[in-house]
Tab-separated table of C-alpha atoms and ligand atoms in Angstrom:
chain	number	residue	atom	x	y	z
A	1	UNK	CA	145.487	90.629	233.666
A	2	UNK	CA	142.974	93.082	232.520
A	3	UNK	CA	140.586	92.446	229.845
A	4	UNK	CA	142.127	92.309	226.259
A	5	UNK	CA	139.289	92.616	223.246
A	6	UNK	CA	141.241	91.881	219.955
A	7	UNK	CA	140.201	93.386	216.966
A	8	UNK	CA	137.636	91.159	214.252
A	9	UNK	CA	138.637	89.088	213.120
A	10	UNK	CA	139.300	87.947	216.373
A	11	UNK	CA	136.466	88.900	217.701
A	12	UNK	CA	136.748	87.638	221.160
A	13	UNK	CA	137.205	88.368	224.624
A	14	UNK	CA	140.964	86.455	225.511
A	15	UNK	CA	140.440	87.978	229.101
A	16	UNK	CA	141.068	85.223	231.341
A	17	UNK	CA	140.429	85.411	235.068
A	18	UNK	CA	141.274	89.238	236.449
A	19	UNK	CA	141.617	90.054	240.184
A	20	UNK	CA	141.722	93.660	241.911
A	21	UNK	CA	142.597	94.498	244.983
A	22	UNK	CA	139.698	96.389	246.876
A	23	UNK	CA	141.797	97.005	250.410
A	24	UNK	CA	144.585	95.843	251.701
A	25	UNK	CA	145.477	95.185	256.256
A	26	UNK	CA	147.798	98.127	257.465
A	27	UNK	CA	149.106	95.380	260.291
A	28	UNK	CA	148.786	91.769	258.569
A	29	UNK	CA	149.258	90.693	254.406
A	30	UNK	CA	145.274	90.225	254.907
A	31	UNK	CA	143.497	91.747	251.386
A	32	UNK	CA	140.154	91.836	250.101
A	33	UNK	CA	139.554	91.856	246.303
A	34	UNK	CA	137.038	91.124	243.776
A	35	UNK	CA	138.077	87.755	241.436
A	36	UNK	CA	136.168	87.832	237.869
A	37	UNK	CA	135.950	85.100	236.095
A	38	UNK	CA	133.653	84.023	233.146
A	39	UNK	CA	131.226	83.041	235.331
A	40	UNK	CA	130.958	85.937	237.462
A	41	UNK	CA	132.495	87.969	240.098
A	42	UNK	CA	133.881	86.535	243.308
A	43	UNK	CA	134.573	88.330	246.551
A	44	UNK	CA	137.774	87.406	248.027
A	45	UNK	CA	138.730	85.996	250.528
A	46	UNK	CA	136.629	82.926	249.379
A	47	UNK	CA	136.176	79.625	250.510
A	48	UNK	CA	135.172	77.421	247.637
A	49	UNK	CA	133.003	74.327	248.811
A	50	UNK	CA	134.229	71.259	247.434
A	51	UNK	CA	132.258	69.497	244.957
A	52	UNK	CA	133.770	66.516	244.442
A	53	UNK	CA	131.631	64.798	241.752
A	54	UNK	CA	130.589	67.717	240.354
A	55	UNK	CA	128.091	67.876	243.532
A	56	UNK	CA	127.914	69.486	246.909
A	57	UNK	CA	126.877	66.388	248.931
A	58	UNK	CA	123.819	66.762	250.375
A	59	UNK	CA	123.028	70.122	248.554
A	60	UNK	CA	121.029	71.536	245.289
A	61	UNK	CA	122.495	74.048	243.254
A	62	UNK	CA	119.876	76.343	243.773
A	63	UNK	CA	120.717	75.535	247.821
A	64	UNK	CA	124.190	76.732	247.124
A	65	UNK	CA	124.158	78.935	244.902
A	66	UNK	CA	120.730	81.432	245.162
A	67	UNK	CA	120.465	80.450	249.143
A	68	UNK	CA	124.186	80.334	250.659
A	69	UNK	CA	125.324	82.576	248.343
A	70	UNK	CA	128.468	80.628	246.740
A	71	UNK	CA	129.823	82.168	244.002
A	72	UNK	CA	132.645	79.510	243.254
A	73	UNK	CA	133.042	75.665	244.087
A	74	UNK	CA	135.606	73.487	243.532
A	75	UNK	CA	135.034	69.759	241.675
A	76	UNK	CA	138.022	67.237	241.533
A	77	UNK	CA	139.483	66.197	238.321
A	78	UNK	CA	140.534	62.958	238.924
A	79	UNK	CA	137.021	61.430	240.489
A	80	UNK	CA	135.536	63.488	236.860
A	81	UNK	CA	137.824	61.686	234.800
A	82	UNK	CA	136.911	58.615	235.938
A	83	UNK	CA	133.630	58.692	236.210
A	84	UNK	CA	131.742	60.123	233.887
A	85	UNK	CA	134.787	61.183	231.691
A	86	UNK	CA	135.702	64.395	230.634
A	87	UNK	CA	134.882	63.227	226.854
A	88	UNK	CA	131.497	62.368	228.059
A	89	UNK	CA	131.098	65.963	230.033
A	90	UNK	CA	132.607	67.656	227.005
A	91	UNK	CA	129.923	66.526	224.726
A	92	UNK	CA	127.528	67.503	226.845
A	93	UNK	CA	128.429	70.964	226.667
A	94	UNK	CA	130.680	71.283	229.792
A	95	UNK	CA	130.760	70.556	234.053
A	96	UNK	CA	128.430	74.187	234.372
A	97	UNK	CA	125.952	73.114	232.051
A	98	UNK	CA	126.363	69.366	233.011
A	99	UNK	CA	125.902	70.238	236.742
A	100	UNK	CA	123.369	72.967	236.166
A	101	UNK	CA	125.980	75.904	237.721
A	102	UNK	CA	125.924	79.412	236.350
A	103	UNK	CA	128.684	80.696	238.459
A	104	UNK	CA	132.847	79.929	238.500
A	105	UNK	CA	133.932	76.477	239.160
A	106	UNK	CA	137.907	75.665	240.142
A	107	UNK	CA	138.917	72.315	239.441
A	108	UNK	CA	142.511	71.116	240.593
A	109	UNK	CA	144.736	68.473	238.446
A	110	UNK	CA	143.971	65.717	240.159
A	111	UNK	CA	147.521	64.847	241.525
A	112	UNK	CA	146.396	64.896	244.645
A	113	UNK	CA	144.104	62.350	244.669
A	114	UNK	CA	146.292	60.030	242.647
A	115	UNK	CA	148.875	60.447	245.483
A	116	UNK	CA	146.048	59.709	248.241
A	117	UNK	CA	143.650	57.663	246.635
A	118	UNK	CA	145.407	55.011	244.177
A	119	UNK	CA	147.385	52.404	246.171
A	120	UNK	CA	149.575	51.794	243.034
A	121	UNK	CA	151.032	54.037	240.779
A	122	UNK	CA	154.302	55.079	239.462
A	123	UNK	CA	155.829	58.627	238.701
A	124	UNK	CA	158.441	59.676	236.840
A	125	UNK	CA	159.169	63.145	235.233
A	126	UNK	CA	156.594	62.492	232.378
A	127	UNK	CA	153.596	62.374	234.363
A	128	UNK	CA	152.066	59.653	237.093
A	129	UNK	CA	150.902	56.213	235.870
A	130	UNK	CA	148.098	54.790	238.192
A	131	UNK	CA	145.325	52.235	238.627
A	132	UNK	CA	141.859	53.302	239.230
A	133	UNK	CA	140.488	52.740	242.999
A	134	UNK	CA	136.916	52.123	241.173
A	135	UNK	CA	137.564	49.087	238.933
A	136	UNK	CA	141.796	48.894	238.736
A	137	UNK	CA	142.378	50.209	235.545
A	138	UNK	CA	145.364	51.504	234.284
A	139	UNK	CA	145.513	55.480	233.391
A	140	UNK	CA	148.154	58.276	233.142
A	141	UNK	CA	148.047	62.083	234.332
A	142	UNK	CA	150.542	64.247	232.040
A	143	UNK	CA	150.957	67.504	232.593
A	144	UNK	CA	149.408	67.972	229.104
A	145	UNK	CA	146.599	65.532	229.592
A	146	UNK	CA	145.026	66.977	233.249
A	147	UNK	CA	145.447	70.277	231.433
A	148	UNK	CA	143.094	68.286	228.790
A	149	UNK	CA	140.424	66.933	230.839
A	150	UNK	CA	140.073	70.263	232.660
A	151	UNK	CA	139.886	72.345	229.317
A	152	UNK	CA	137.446	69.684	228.493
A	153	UNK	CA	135.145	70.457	231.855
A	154	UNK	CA	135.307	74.402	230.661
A	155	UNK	CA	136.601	75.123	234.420
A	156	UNK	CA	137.095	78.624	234.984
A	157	UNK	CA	140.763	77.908	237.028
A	158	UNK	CA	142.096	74.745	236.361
A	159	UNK	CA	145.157	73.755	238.166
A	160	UNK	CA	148.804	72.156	236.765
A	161	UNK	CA	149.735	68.968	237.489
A	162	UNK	CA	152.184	68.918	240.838
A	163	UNK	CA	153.761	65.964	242.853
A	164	UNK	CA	152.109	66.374	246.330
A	165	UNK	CA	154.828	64.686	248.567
A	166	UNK	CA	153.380	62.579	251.825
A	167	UNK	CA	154.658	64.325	255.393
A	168	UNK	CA	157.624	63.922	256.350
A	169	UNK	CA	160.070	63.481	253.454
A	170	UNK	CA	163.687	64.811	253.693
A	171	UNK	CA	164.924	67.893	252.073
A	172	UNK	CA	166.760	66.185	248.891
A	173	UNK	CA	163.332	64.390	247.819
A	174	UNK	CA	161.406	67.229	248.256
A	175	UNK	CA	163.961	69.069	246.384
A	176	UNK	CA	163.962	67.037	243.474
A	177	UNK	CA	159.990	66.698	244.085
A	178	UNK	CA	160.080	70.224	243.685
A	179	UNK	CA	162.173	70.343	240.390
A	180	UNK	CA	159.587	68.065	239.184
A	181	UNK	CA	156.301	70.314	240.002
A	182	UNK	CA	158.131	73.255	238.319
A	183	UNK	CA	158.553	71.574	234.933
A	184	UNK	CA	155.123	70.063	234.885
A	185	UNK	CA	153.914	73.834	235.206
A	186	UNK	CA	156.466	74.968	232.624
A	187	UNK	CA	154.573	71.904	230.537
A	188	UNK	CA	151.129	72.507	231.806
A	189	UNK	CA	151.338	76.466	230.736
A	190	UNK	CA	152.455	75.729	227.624
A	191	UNK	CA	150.038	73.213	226.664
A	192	UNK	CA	147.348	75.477	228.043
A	193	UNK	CA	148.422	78.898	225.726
A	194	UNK	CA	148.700	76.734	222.652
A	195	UNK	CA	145.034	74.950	223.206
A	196	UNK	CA	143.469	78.607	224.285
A	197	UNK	CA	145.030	80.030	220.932
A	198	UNK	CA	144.050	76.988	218.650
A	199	UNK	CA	140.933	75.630	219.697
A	200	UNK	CA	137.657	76.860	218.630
A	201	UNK	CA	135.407	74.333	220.388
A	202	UNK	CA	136.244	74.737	224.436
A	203	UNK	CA	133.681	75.302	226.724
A	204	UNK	CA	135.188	77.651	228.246
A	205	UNK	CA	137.461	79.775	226.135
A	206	UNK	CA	138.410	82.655	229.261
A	207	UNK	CA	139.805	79.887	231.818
A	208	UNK	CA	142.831	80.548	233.440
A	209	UNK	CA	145.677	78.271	234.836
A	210	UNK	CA	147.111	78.674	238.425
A	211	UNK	CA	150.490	76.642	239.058
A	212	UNK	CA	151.145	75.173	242.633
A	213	UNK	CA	154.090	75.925	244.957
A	214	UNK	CA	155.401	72.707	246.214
A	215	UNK	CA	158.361	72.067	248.447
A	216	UNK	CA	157.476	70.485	251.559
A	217	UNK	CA	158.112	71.972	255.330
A	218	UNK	CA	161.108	73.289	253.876
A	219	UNK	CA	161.213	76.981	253.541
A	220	UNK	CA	164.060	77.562	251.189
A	221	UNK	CA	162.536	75.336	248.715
A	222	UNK	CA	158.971	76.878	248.748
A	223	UNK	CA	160.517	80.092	248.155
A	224	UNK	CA	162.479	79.186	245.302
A	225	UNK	CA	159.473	77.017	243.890
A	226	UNK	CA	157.246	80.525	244.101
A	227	UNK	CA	160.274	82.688	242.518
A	228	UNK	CA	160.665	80.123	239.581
A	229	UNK	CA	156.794	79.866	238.785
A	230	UNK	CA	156.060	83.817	238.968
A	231	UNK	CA	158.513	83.630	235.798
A	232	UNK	CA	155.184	81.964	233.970
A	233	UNK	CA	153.340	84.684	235.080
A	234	UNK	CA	150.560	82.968	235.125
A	235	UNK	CA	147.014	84.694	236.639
A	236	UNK	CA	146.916	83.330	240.122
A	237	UNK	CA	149.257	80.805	242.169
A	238	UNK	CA	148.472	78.070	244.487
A	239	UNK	CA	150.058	77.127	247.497
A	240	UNK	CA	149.624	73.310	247.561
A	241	UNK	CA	151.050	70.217	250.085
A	242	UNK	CA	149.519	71.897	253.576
A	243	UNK	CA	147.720	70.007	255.677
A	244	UNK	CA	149.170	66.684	255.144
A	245	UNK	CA	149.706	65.735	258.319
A	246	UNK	CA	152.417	68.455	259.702
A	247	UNK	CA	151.861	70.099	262.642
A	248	UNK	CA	149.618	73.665	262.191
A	249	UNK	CA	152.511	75.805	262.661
A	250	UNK	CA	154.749	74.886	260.064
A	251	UNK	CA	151.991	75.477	257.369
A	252	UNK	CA	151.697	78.755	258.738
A	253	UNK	CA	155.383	78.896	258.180
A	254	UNK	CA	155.530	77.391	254.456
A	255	UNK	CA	152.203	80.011	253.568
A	256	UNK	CA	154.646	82.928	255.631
A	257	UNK	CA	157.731	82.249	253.236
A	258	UNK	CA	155.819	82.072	250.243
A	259	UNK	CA	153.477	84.462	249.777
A	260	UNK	CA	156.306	87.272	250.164
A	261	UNK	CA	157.537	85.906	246.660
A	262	UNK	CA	154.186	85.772	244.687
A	263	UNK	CA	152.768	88.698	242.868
A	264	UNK	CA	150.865	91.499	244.773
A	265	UNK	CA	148.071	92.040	242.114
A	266	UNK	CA	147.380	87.876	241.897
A	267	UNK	CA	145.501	85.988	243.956
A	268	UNK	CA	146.922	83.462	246.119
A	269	UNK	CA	145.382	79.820	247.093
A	270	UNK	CA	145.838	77.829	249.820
A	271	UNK	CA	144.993	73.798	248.939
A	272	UNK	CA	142.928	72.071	251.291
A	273	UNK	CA	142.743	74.019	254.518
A	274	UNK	CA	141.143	74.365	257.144
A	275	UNK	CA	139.618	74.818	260.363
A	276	UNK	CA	137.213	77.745	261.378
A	277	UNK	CA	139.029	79.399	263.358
A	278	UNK	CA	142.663	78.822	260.952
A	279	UNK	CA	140.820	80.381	257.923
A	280	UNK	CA	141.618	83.893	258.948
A	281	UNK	CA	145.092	83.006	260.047
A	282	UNK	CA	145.605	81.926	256.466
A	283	UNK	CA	143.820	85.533	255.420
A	284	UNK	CA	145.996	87.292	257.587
A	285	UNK	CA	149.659	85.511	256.161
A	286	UNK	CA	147.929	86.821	252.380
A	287	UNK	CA	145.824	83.932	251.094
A	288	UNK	CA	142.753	84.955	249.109
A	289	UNK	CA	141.086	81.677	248.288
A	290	UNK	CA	140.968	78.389	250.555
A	291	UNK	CA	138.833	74.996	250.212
A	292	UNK	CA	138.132	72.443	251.886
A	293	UNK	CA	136.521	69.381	252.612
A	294	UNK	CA	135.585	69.561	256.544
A	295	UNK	CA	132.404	71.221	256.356
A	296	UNK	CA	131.007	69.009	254.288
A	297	UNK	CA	132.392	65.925	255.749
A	298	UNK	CA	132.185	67.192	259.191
A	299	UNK	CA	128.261	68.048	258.681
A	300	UNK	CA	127.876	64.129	257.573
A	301	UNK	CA	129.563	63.025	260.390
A	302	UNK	CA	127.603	64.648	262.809
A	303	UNK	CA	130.297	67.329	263.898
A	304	UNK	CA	129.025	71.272	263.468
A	305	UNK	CA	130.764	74.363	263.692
A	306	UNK	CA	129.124	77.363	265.356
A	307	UNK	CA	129.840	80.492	266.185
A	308	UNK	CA	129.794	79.281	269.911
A	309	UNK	CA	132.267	76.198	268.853
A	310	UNK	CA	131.709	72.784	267.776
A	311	UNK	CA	128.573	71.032	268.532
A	312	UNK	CA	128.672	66.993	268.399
A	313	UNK	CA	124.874	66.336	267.671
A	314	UNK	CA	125.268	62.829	268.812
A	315	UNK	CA	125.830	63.735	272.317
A	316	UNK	CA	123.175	62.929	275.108
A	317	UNK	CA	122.602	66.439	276.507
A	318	UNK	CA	120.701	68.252	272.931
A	319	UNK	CA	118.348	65.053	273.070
A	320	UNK	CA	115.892	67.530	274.303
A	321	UNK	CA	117.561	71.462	273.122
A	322	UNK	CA	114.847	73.019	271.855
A	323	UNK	CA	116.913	75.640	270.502
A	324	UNK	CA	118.772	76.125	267.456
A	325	UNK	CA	122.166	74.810	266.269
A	326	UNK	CA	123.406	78.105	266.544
A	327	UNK	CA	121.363	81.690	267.677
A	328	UNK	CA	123.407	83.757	265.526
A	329	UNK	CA	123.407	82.038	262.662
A	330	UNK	CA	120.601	82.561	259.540
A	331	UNK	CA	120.578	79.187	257.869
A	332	UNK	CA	117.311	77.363	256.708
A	333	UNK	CA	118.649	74.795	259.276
A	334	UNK	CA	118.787	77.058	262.679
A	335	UNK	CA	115.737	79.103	261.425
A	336	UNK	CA	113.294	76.393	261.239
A	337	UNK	CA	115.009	73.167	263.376
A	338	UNK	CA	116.276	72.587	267.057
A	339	UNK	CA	119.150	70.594	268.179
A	340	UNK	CA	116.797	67.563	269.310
A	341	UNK	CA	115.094	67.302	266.032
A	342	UNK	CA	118.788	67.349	264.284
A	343	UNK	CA	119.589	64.716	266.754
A	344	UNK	CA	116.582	62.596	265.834
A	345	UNK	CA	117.302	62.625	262.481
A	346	UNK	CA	121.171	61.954	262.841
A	347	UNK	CA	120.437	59.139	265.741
A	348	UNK	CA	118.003	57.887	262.825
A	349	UNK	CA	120.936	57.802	260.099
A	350	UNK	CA	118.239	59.485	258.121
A	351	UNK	CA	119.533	61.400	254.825
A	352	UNK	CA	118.017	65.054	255.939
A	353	UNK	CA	120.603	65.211	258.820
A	354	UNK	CA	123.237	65.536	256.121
A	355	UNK	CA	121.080	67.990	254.017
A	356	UNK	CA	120.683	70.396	256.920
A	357	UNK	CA	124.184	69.854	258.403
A	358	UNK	CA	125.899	70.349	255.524
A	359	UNK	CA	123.631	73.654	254.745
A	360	UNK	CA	124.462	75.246	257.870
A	361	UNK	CA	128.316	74.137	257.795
A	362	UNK	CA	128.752	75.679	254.744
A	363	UNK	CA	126.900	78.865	256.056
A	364	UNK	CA	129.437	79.274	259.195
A	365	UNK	CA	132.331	78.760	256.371
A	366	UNK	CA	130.222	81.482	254.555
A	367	UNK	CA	129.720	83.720	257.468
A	368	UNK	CA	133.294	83.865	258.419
A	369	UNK	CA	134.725	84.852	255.119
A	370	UNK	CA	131.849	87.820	254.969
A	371	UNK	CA	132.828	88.453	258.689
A	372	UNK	CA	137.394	88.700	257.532
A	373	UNK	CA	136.300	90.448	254.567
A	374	UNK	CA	134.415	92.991	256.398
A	375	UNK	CA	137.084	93.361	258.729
A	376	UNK	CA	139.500	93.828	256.168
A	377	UNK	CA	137.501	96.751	254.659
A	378	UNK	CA	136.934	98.541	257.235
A	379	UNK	CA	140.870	98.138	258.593
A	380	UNK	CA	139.982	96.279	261.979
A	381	UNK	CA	141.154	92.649	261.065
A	382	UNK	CA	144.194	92.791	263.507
A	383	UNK	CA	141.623	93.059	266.149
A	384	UNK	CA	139.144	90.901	264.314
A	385	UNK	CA	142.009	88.024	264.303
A	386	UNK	CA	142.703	88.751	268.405
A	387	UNK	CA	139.046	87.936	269.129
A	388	UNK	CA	139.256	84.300	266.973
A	389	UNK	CA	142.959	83.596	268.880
A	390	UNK	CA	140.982	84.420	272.336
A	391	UNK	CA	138.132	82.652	271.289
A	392	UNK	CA	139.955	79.537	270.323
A	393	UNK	CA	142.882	79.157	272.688
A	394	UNK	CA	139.488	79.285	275.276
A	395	UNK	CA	138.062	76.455	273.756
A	396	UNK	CA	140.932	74.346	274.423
B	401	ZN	ZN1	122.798	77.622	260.672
């Protein structure tokens, strides 16, 4: 895990992604640690905004990365692939030059969005054949070839290629479901080491590969999924299939069975979740990293979290607020705007609502990581974690 400098004539640095442990919950599995990468050092826990097409919507880099403060975001391999190509991105040097972004981008393997975004497609244990939802064309993910495309991006984490089954399936597909995710990482990690030894030309020669712990709602078969991909000992694991539709207490159960079986000094990842107020439940069961798309989306859509609760901007009552989204928060948006002026704009479908929604939803994602990590730190996250229960179960 640590850095490894090989002697000339191998005169490089084969360190891939590291992660220490800075402090660790007496009462919960919560930890803070520091996550280096290539591209910098992340604190954890982390959300990672998620930049689809290798862009924030609605944001600059210099927004989100010398103004919020992100240190990592997330772009979508199957959406890159597509459109412009990873061939095409390659050539031009890689997504962080491409995109203009100095610091650590995660990209995942693109399974997912075959599974929720192309209405035909057919798996079998070599890979997933599917048609494109932009212009029908016929492609195929391998565990080999997203490993490809993402070596070709120079992500810092790229993700192996998993089957993402839809909720609810029974026990014997997600079983053999399962079987299926664990040799695609067996693949995936194989293909990886032998293109990080051989090639000369990556973008990004200190990436690292995180497998994904599929299984379903079905506790036995998470945990053996975990057990069997800790034998790749690979330099962080991903807990993938939440939040597809099962009711928030079960994922709570699938992260609770699994993270006992992952590796201490890794860092754990939980796909796609979640709400404010879940993100430190998540912390608090052991997850160190977490994206997702609802601040983003939300912020489009009019919907904005605060640190007083959600705030519909549409509604009839801030037509005249003169005060900010949120008092407590520090975002260009509450600093300089009021509630009736973010109204206006979003009444007025004009395209700076989404700017300055988005730019404050991502700082309350922001805030509340600093806010568990500081907890965590200074040992008062049980009590940190009370006060979000309280404050949610009030909201109800
Ligand atoms: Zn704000």
């Amino acid at each position: 895990m640590r850095l490894i400098v090989l002697t000339p004539p191998y005169n490089l640095i084969l360190a891939t992604v590291s992660f220490e442990l800075i402090a660790e919950c007496s009462q919960t599995r919560a930890r803070a640690g520091l996550l280096h990468t290539a591209h910098g050092t992340i604190e954890t826990p982390v959300f990672m905004p998620v930049g689809t097409l290798a862009t924030v919507k609605g944001l600059t880099q210099r927004d989100l990365g010398d103004e919020l403060g992100v240190r990592i975001l997330l772009a979508n391999t199957y959406h890159l692939y597509l459109r412009p190509g990873h061939e095409l991105i390659r050539s031009l040097g890689g997504l962080h030059k491409f995109m203009s972004w100095p610091h650590a981008i995660l990209t995942d393997s693109g399974g997912f969005q075959v599974f929720s975004l192309s209405a035909l497609r057919t798996i079998d244990d070599h890979g997933v054949i599917f048609q494109s939802h932009l212009d029908g064309a016929t492609h195929t993910f391998t565990p080999e070839s997203t490993v490809d495309a993402q070596l070709a991006f120079g992500s810092d984490i790229l993700m192996a290629l998993d089957e993402c089954p839809e909720y609810p399936v029974s026990h014997e597909y997600a079983r053999q479901s399962m079987h299926r995710t664990l040799s695609w990482a067996r693949q995936a990690k194989e293909h990886f080491d032998r293109r990080l030894a051989q090639s000369q030309d990556l973008p990004n020669p200190r990436s690292a590969l995180f497998p994904i712990v599929q299984g379903s709602m079905f506790a036995d078969l998470r945990r053996e999924c975990a057990a069997r991909l800790t034998e790749l000992d690979t330099a962080g694991y991903a807990i993938g299939g939440l939040a597809v539709g099962e009711p928030r207490p079960l994922s709570m159960e699938m992260v609770e069975a699994t993270e006992p079986v992952l590796p201490r000094d890794r860092p754990r990842y939980a796909m796609g979740v979640g709400m404010p107020h879940e993100l430190s439940e998540y912390v608090g069961r052991g997850v160190d990293m977490m994206d997702c798309v609802l601040p983003t989306r939300n912020a489009r859509n009019g919907c904005l979290f605060t640190s007083q609760g959600r705030v519909v901007i549409k509604n009839t009552r801030y037509r005249d607020d003169p005060r900010p989204l949120d008092e407590n928060c520090r975002c260009y948006t509450c600093t300089r705007h009021s509630r009736a002026y973010l109204r206006h704009l979003f009444q007025s479908g004009e395209m700076l609502f989404a700017v300055l929604a988005t730019r404050h939803n991502i700082q309350r994602y922001l805030d509340i990581m600093r806010e568990i990590r500081h907890a965590i730190i200074s040992d008062s996250f049980p009590e940190y974690l009370k006060c979000v229960r309280s404050a949610a179960t009030n909201a109800e």
